[in-house]
XYZ file of C-alpha atoms in Angstrom:
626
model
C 65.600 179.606 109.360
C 67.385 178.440 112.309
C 67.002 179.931 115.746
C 69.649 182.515 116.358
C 70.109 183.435 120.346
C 72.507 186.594 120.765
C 75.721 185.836 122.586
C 78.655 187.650 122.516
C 80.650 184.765 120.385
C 78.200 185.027 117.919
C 77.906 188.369 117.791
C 82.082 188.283 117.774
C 81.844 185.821 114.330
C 79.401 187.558 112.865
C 81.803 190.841 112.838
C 84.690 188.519 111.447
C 82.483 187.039 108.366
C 81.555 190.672 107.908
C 85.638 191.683 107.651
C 86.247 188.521 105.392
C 82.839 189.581 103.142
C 84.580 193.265 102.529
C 87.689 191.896 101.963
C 86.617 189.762 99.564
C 84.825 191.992 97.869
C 87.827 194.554 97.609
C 90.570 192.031 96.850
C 87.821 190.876 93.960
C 88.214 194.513 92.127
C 92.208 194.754 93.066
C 92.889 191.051 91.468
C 91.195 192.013 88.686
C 91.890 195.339 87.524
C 95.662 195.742 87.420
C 95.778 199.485 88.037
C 93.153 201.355 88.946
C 89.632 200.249 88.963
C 87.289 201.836 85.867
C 84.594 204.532 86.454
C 82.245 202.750 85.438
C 82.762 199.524 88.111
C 83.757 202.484 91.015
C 80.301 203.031 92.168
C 80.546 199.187 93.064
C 83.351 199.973 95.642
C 80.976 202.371 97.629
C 79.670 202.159 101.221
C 76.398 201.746 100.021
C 77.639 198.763 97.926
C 79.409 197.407 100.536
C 76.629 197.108 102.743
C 73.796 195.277 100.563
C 76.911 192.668 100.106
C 77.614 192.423 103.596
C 74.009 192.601 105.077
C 72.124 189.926 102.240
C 75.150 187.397 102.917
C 75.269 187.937 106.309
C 71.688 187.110 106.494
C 72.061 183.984 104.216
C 74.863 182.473 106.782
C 72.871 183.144 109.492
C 69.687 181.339 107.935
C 72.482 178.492 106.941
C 72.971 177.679 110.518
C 76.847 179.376 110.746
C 76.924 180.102 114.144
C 75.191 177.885 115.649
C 78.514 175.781 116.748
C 81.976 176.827 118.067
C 84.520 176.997 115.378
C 86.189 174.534 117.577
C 84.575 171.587 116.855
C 84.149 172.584 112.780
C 83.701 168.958 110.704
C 83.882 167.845 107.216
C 79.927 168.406 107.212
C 79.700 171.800 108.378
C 82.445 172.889 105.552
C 80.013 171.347 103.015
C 76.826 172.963 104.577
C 79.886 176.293 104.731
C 79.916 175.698 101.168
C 76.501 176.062 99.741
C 75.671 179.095 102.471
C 78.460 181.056 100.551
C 77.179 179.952 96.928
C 73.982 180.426 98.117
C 75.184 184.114 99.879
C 76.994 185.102 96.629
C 74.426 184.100 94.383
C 71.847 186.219 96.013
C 73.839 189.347 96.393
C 75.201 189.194 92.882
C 71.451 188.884 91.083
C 70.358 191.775 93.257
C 73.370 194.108 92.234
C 73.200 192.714 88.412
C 69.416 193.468 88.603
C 69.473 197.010 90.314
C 72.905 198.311 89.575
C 74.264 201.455 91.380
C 74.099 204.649 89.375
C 76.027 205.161 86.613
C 77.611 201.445 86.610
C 78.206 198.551 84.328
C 76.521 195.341 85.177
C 78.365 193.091 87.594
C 81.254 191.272 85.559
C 81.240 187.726 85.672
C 84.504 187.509 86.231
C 83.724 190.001 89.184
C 81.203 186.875 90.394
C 83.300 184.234 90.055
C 85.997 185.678 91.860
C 84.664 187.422 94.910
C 83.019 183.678 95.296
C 86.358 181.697 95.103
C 87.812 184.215 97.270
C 84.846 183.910 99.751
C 84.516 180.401 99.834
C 88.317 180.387 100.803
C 88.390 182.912 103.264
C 85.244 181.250 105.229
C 86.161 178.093 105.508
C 90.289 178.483 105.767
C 89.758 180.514 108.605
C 87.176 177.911 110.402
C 89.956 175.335 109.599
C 92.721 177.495 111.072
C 90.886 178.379 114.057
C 90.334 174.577 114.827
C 93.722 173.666 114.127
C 95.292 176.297 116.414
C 93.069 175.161 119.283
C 93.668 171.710 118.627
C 97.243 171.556 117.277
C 99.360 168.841 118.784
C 101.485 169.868 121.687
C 105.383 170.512 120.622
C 108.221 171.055 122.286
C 110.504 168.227 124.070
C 107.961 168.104 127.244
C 104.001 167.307 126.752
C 101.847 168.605 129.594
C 99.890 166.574 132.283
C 99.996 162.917 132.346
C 101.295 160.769 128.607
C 98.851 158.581 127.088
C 99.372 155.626 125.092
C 95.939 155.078 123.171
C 95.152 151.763 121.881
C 92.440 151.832 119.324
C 92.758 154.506 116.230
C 89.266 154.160 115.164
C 86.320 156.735 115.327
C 86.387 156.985 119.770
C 90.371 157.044 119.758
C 90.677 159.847 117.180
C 87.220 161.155 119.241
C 89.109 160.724 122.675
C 92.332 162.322 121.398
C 90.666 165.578 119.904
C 89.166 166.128 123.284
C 92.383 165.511 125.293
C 94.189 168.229 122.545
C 90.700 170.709 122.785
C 90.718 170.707 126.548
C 94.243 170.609 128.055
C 92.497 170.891 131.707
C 92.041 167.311 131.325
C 95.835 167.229 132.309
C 96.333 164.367 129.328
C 98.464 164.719 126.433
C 98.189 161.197 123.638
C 101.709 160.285 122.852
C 100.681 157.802 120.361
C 98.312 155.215 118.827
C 98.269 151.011 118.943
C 96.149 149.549 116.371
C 95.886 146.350 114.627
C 94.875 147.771 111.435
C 98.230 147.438 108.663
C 96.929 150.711 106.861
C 97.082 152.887 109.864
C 100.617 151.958 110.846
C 103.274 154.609 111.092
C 100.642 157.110 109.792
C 99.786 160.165 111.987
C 96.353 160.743 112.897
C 94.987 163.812 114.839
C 98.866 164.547 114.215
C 99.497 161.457 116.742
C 101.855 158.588 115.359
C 100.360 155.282 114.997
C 103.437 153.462 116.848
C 102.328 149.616 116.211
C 100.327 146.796 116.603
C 99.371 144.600 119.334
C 102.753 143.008 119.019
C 104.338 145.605 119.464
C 103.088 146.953 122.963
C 105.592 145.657 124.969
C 108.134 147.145 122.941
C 106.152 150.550 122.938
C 105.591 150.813 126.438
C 109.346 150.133 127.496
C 110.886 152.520 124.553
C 107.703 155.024 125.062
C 106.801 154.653 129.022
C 103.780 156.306 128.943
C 102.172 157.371 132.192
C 99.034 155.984 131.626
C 97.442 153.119 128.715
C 93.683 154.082 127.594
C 91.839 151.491 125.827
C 89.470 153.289 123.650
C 87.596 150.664 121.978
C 84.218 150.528 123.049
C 83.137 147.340 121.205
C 86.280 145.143 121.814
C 85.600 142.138 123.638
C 86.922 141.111 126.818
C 89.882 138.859 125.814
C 91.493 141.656 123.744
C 90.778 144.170 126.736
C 92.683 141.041 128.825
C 95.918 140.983 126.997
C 96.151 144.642 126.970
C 95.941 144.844 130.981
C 98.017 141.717 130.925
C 100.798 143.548 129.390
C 100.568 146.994 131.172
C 100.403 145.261 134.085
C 103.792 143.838 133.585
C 105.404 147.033 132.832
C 103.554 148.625 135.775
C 101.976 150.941 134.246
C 97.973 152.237 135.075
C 95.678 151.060 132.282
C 92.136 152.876 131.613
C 88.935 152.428 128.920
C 86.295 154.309 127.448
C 82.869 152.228 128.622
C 81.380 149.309 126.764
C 79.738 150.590 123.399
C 76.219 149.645 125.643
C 77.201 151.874 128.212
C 77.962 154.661 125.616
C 74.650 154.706 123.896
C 72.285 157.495 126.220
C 75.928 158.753 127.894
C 77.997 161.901 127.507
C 79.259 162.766 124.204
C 83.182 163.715 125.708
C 84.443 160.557 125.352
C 87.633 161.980 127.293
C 85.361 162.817 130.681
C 84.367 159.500 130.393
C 87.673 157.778 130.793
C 87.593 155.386 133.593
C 89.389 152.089 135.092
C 89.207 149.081 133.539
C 86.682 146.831 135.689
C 86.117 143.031 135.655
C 83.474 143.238 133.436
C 85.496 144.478 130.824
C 87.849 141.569 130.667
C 85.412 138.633 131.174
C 85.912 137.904 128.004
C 82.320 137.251 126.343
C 81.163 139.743 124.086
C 78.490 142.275 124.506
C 75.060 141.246 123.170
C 73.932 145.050 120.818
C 70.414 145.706 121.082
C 69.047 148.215 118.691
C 66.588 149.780 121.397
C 65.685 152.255 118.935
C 64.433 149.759 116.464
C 62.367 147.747 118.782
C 60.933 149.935 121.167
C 58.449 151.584 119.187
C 55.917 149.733 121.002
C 56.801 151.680 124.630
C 57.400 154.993 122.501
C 54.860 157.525 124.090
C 53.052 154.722 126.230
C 52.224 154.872 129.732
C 55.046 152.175 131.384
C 54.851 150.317 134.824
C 57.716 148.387 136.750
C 57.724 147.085 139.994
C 61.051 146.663 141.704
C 61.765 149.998 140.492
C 64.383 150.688 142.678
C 66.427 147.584 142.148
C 69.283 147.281 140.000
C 67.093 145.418 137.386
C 64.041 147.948 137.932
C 65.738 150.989 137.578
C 68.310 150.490 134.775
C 65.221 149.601 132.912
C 63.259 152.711 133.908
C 66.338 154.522 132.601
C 66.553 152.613 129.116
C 62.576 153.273 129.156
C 62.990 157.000 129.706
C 65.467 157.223 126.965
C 63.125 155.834 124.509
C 60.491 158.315 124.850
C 57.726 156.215 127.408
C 54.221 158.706 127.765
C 54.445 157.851 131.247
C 56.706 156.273 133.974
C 54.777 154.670 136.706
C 57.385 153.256 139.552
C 56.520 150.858 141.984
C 58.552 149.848 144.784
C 58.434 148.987 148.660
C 61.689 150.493 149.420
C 61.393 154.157 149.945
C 65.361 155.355 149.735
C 65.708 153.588 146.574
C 62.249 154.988 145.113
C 63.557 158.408 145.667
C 66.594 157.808 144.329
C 65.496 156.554 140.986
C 62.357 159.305 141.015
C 64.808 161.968 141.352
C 67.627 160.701 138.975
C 65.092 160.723 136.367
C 63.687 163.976 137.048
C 66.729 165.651 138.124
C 69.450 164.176 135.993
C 67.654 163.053 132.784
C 65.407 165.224 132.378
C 62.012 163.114 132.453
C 59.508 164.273 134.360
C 56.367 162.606 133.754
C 57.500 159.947 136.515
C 54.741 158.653 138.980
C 56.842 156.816 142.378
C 54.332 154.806 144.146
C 55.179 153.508 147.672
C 53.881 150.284 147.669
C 54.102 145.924 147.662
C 52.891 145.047 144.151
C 51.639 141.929 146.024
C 49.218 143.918 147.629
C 45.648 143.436 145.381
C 43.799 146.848 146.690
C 46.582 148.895 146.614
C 47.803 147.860 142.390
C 43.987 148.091 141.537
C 43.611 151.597 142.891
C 47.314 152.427 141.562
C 46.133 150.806 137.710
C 42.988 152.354 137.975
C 43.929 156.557 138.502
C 47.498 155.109 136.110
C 45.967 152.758 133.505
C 49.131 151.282 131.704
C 49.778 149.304 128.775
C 52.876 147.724 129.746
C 54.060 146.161 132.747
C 57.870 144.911 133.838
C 57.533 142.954 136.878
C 61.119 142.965 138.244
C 60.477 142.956 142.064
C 61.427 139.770 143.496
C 63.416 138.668 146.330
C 67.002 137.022 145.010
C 69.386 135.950 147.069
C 69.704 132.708 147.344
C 71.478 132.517 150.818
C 68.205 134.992 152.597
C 65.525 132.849 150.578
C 66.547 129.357 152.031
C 66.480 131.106 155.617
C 62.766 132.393 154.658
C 60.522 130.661 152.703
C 57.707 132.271 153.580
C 58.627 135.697 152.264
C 60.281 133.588 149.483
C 56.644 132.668 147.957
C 54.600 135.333 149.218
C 56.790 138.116 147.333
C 58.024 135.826 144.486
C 55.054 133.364 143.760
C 52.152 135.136 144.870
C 52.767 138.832 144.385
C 53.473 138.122 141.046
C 49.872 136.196 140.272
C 48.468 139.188 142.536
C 49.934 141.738 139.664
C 49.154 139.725 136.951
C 45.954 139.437 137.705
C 45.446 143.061 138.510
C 47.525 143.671 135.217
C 44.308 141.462 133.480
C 41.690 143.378 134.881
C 43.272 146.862 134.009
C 43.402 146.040 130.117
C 47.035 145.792 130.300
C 48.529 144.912 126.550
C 52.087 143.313 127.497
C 53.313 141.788 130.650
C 56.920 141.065 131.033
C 58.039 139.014 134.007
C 62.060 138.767 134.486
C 62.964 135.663 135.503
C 66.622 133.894 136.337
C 68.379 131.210 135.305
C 67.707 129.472 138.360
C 64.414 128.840 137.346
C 66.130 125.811 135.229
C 66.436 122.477 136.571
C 65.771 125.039 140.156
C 67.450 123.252 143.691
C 66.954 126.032 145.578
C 63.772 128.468 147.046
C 65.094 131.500 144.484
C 64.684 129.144 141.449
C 61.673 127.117 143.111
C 60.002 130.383 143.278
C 60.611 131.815 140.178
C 59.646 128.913 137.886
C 56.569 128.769 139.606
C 56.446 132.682 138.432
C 57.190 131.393 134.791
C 54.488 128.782 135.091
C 51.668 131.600 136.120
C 52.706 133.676 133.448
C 52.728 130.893 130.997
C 49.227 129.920 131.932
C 47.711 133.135 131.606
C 49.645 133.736 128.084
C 47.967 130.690 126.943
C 44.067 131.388 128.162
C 41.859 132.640 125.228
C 39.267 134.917 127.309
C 42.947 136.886 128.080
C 44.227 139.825 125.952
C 47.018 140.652 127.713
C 50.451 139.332 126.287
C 52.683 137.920 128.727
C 55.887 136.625 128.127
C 58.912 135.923 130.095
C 62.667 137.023 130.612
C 65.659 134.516 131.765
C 68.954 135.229 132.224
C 72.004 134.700 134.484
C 73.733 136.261 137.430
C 74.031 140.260 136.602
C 77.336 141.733 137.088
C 77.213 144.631 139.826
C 74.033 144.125 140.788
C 73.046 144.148 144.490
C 73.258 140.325 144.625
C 76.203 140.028 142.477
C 79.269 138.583 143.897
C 81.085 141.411 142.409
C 80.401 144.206 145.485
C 81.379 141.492 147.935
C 84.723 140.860 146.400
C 85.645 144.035 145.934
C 84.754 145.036 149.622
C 87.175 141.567 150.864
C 89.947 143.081 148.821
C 89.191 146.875 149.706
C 89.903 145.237 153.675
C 92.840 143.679 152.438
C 91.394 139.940 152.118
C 90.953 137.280 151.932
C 88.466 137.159 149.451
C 86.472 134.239 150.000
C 85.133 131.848 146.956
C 82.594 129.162 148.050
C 83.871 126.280 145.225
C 87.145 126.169 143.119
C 85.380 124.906 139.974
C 81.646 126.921 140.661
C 80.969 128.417 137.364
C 78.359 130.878 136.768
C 77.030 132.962 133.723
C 77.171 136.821 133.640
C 75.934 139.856 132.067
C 75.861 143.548 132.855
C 73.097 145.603 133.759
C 72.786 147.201 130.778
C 72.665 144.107 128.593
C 69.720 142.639 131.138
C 67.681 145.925 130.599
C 68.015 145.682 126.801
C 66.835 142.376 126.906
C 63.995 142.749 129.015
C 62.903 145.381 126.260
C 63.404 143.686 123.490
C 61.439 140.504 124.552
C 58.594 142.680 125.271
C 58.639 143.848 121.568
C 58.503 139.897 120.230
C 55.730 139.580 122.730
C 55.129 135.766 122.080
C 52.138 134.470 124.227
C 53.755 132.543 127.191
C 57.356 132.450 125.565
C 60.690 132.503 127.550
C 63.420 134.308 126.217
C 66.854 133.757 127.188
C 70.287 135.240 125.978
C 72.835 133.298 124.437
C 75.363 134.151 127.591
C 78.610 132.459 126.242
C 80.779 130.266 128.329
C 79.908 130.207 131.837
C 82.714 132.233 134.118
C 84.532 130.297 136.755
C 83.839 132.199 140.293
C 87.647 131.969 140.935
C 88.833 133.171 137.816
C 86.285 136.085 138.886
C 88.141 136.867 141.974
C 91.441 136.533 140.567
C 90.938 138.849 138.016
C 89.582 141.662 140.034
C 92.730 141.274 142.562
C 94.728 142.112 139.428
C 92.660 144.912 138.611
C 92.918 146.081 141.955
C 96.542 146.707 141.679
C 97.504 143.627 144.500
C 98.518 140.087 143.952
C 96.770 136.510 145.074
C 99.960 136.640 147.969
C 98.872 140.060 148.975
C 94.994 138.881 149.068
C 94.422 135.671 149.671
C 91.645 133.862 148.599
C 90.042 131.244 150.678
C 87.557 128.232 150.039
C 84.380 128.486 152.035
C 82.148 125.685 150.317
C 79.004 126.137 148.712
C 75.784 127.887 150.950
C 72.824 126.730 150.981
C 70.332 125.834 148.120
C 73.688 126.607 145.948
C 74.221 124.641 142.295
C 77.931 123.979 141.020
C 76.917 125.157 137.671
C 73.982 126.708 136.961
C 72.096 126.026 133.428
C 69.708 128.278 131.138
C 67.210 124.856 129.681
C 64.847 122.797 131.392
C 64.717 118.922 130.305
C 61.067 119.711 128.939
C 62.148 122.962 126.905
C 62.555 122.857 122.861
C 65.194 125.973 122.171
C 64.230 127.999 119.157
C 66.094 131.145 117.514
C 64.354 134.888 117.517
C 65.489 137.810 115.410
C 67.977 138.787 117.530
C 71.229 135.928 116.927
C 72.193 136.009 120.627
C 68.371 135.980 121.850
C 66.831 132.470 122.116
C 63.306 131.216 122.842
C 62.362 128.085 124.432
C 58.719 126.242 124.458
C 57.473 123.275 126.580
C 54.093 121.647 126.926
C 51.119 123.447 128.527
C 51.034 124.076 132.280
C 47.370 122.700 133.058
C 46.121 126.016 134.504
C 43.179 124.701 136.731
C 46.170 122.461 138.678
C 48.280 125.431 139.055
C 45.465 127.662 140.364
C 45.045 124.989 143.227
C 48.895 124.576 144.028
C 49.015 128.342 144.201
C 45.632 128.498 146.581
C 47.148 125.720 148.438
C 50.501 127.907 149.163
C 48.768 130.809 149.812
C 47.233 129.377 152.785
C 50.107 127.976 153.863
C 51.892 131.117 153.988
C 48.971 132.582 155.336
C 49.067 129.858 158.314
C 53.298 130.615 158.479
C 53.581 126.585 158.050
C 57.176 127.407 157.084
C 57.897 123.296 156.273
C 54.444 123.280 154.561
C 55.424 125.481 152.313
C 58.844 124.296 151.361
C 57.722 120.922 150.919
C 54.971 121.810 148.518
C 56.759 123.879 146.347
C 59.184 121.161 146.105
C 55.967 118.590 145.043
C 55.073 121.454 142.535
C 58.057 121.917 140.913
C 58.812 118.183 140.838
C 55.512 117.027 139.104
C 53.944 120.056 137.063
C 50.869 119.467 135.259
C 51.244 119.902 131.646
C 48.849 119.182 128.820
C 49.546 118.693 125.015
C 52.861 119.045 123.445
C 55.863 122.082 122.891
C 54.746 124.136 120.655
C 57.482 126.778 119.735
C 55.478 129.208 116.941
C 56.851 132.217 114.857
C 56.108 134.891 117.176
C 58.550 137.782 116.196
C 56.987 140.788 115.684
C-alpha cells in the first residue's frame, strides 16, 4: 500500500469519493427498479449497507494511490490506474455483500453490479476530469490577463509550458497561440490554444496577432532555427524568450513555465547539442567515492553537480580557492540535497597534502580539472604555468597510483593541438604524462584524457567580457575579424568528461565532434542583438590578437590517427608511444627550473619538449569501449 500522510485536501477528497460511492450506490437501485425498490433488495439500501460499500472501496482507492496527487495535474495514466482501483473497489465490495448478504435479502443482482460499477467508474473519473478542466480552462472573454504569448513549438514542453501558464495565472502569462512546423497540428487547438501556422507564417502572425512576448519552447532545436525565430521577432520588436537547452533540462525543475528565460548566445550558435545518456554510462561512478580537483571552477563544479545527480558514494572536492570551495560545498548540500561532500582546502600539486587527503578519502575515480587557462596570464607567467599545469598534474597522478585509484580522467583543451602558446604547451605535456602512465604495465590505474574547445560562459570565456563591454555601453572589443574558435557549453563539457571516463581506454584522448568553428565577431554581433542594441549603438573595435594567441585553433595533432567511439559525436585519437623514461627527465629537468624561477629556462624547454617528443613504436588506436 502506498504511504498515506493526512492533510486536509486529502482528507477533503476522501469525503467527496465517499458522496460519489453513496450516490452511486443509490442511483444503482433507482435506475433499476422503476418504482419502488423490492423488500427483498431494501435491506441493501441500509446504513449498515452503505457503510461496508463506502469503507472497503474507500480503502481500495486509498491502497490504489488516489490521493496521492492534486486533481489538478490528473493524466491519461492516473485515469487508467482510476480505472482498475474502482473495478478493483467494486469487485471487492460486491463478493463480500454476495457472500454475507444482509438479513432477509436476495443475493446482489448482477445487474445491481454492473451498474453501480459503470456509474462509479463515471462519477470518479468525470469529476477528476472536470476539476482539471475548470482549473485549467482557457481564459475567455475579449481581454486575456498578464502579458500574451506566442508559443513556438506544440510538442510535449509547449503543451507542458502552456498547461502551467493556464494552472498558475500568477505567472502573469496567458498563450495566445501555437507556431509549429508540423502540417497535422495546423489550425488544430491544443490545450484549447489554436495552432496559428508555420514558420512561414510568423511574420504574418506576429503583425495580425502582436503578442507581447515570443517563447521558444523547444528544448532540442538547434541554434539556426532558434536564429530565425529571434531574427524575425526582432524585426517586429517584440521580446523573444526559451525554455533551456534539453541538456540544461535534464536534473532541472519540472515547471517548465518558471523556467522561462532570455534567449542567450548560446542558444543561437547554431551547432547542435551533443545528448549524453549520463544515466546509461555512469554506472561506473554510481555509489563510488569521486575526487575532482578544480572543484570550484566552472569545469570542476558543473561536473561535481552532474556527479551528484548520478548517485556518487562520496564527493571529495579539492580546490585552492576558498570562496569558490564554499560555494560549490554548500550548493550541493544546501540546494541539491547531497550531503556526503568532503571540501578540502588545498593545491593538488602539493604531494603530502593529496597523500594524506587519498589516504583518510581513498577514491576510485579522479577528474583532474584544476589548471590554470588563460592564455593572456600564462604567457605573463610561466612559472606558475608549469608548476600548476605540468607538474601538479604528475604530482596527482602519481599520488592517484599509489592510492589504488581505478580511473583517472585529465581534461585537457584544444590547445593542446599543434599548441603555440604556454596554455597549450602545458597541457600537452599533461596529455603526454597521462599517456605514459596509461601505457606502463606495473600500473592499474586507467587514465585517459578529455579535449575539447573554448567553453561558453565559463570564467575564461569571451562571453562574460562581452557582455560586460556592452552592459558599459561599448565598444566591445574583438582581437581578429576572421579569429574563429570552437564552443560548447558547460553542460556538454561535463557530460563529456563523464562519459570518457566510462570508455576508459588506457592513454586515449577523447574529443567531441564540435561542428564548425564560430567566428569571434559573429560572437559579438550576435550578443549585441540579443542585448536589445545595434552594432551603431555598440561599436565593436579591432584590438589584434594577444599574446601566445592562434587564428584558428584545431582539435588533431599531425601525429594523431582519429577513430570513432560509441557515442557519434565523441571521437578518439591515438599516436605513437611517448618514451616514458625521456619524459620523466624533461619533467625533472622543469621542475628544477621552476624550482630555480629560471623563468626563460623554462619557456625555452618546454618549447624543445613539445617540439621533439620522444615516441616509440607506432599509433595504435584499439577497441576500447566499454
Amino acid at each position: 500500500m502506498k504511504s498515506f500522510p493526512i492533510s486536509r485536501r486529502r482528507i477533503w477528497q476522501l469525503v467527496f469519493d465517499a458522496a460519489l460511492i453513496a450516490a452511486a450506490w443509490r442511483l444503482t437501485f433507482f435506475l433499476c427498479f422503476d418504482k419502488a425498490t423490492p423488500i427483498y433488495y431494501r435491506h441493501l439500501l441500509s446504513w449498515r449497507v452503505f457503510a461496508v460499500v463506502i469503507v472497503v472501496k474507500l480503502a481500495v482507492f486509498v491502497a490504489f494511490g488516489f490521493y496521492n496527487r492534486w486533481w489538478r495535474y490528473v493524466s491519461t495514466r492516473d485515469m487508467w490506474g482510476a480505472a482498475r482501483g474502482v473495478t478493483v473497489a467494486c469487485l471487492i465490495a460486491d463478493l463480500l455483500l454476495y457472500a454475507f448478504p444482509p438479513a432477509h435479502t436476495s443475493h446482489l443482482p448482477k445487474r445491481i453490479v454492473a451498474l453501480d460499477y459503470l456509474l462509479l467508474l463515471a462519477f470518479v473519473a468525470g469529476t477528476r476530469l472536470l476539476a482539471r478542466s475548470l482549473i485549467e480552462r482557457p481564459p475567455t472573454g475579449l481581454v486575456a490577463h498578464g502579458r500574451e504569448v506566442l508559443v513556438f513549438g506544440a510538442g510535449d514542453a509547449g503543451q507542458l509550458t502552456v498547461r502551467e501558464m493556464q494552472r498558475n495565472r500568477h505567472l502573469g502569462m496567458t498563450a495566445i497561440g501555437f507556431v509549429d512546423d508540423d502540417p497535422r497540428k495546423q489550425n488544430v487547438r491544443i490545450q484549447g490554444i489554436r495552432v496559428l501556422g508555420t514558420t512561414d507564417d510568423l511574420a504574418r502572425i506576429l503583425r495580425d496577432n502582436r503578442p507581447d512576448e515570443v517563447l521558444i519552447a523547444m528544448p532540442s532545436a538547434p541554434g539556426e532555427v532558434r536564429r530565425k525565430i529571434v531574427e524575425l521577432t526582432r524585426r517586429e520588436n517584440i521580446p523573444v524568450k526559451t525554455l533551456p537547452a534539453l541538456h540544461e533540462l535534464i536534473s532541472g525543475e519540472l515547471n517548465l513555465a518558471v523556467r522561462i528565460r532570455p534567449v542567450q548566445v548560446e542558444d543561437v550558435l547554431g551547432r547542435q547539442q551533443v545528448e549524453v545518456d549520463l544515466d546509461e554510462v555512469a554506472s561506473y561512478v554510481r555509489d563510488r567515492a569521486v575526487l575532482v580537483t578544480g572543484a570550484g571552477g566552472s569545469i570542476g563544479s558543473e561536473l561535481c553537480r552532474q556527479l551528484a545527480r548520478l548517485g556518487v558514494g562520496r564527493l571529495i572536492l579539492v580546490e585552492q580557492g576558498e570562496t569558490v570551495l564554499y560555494e560549490i560545498e554548500r550548493e550541493l548540500v544546501d540546494e541539491r540535497n547531497f550531503t556526503a561532500v568532503i571540501p578540502v582546502l588545498a593545491d593538488c600539486g602539493d604531494r603530502s597534502k593529496m597523500r594524506q587527503v587519498l589516504e583518510r578519502y581513498p577514491p576510485d575515480i579522479v577528474f583532474h580539472a584544476a589548471a590554470y587557462k588563460h592564455v593572456p596570464m600564462l604567457e605573463a607567467n610561466p612559472l606558475q604555468a608549469v608548476a600548476n599545469n605540468v607538474l601538479a598534474t604528475r604530482a596527482i597522478a602519481e599520488v592517484a597510483i599509489e592510492a589504488g585509484v581505478d580511473r583517472f580522467v585529465l581534461i585537457s583543451t584544444d590547445k593542446a593541438a599543434k599548441p603555440q602558446n604556454l596554455l597549450g604547451q602545458s597541457k600537452a605535456l599533461c596529455e603526454w604524462i597521462v599517456e605514459s602512465f596509461a601505457l606502463r604495465s606495473d600500473i592499474d590505474t586507467r587514465f585517459v584524457a578529455v579535449r575539447f574547445g573554448n567553453v561558453l560562459a565559463s570564467s575564461g570565456s569571451v562571453i562574460p567580457i562581452f557582455r560586460r563591454q556592452i552592459e558599459r555601453g561599448g565598444p566591445v572589443t574583438v582581437t581578429h575579424p576572421e579569429m574563429t574558435r570552437f564552443f560548447m557549453t558547460i553542460s556538454e563539457a561535463a557530460s563529456l568528461v563523464v562519459q570518457a571516463g566510462s570508455m576508459g581506454g588506457r592513454g586515449q584522448i577523447y574529443v567531441l565532434d564540435m561542428g564548425k568553428p564560430v567566428k569571434i565577431l559573429d560572437l559579438a554581433r550576435q550578443m549585441i542583438e540579443l542585448s536589445g542594441h545595434t552594432e551603431d549603438d555598440v561599436g565593436i573595435r579591432f584590438v589584434g590578437a594577444r599574446a601566445g594567441e592562434k587564428l584558428h585553433e584545431e582539435l588533431w595533432n599531425d601525429d594523431e590517427d582519429v577513430g570513432p567511439t560509441s557515442n557519434a559525436k565523441i571521437m578518439r585519437a591515438a599516436r605513437p608511444p611517448i618514451d616514458s623514461v625521456w619524459l620523466e627527465e624533461q619533467l625533472d629537468a622543469l621542475a628544477r627550473l621552476v624550482a630555480e624561477a629560471d623563468t626563460l629556462g623554462v619557456t625555452a624547454k618546454l618549447r624543445a619538449i613539445i617540439a621533439e617528443p620522444h615516441r616509440t613504436g607506432s599509433a595504435v588506436l584499439e577497441d576500447t569501449l566499454h
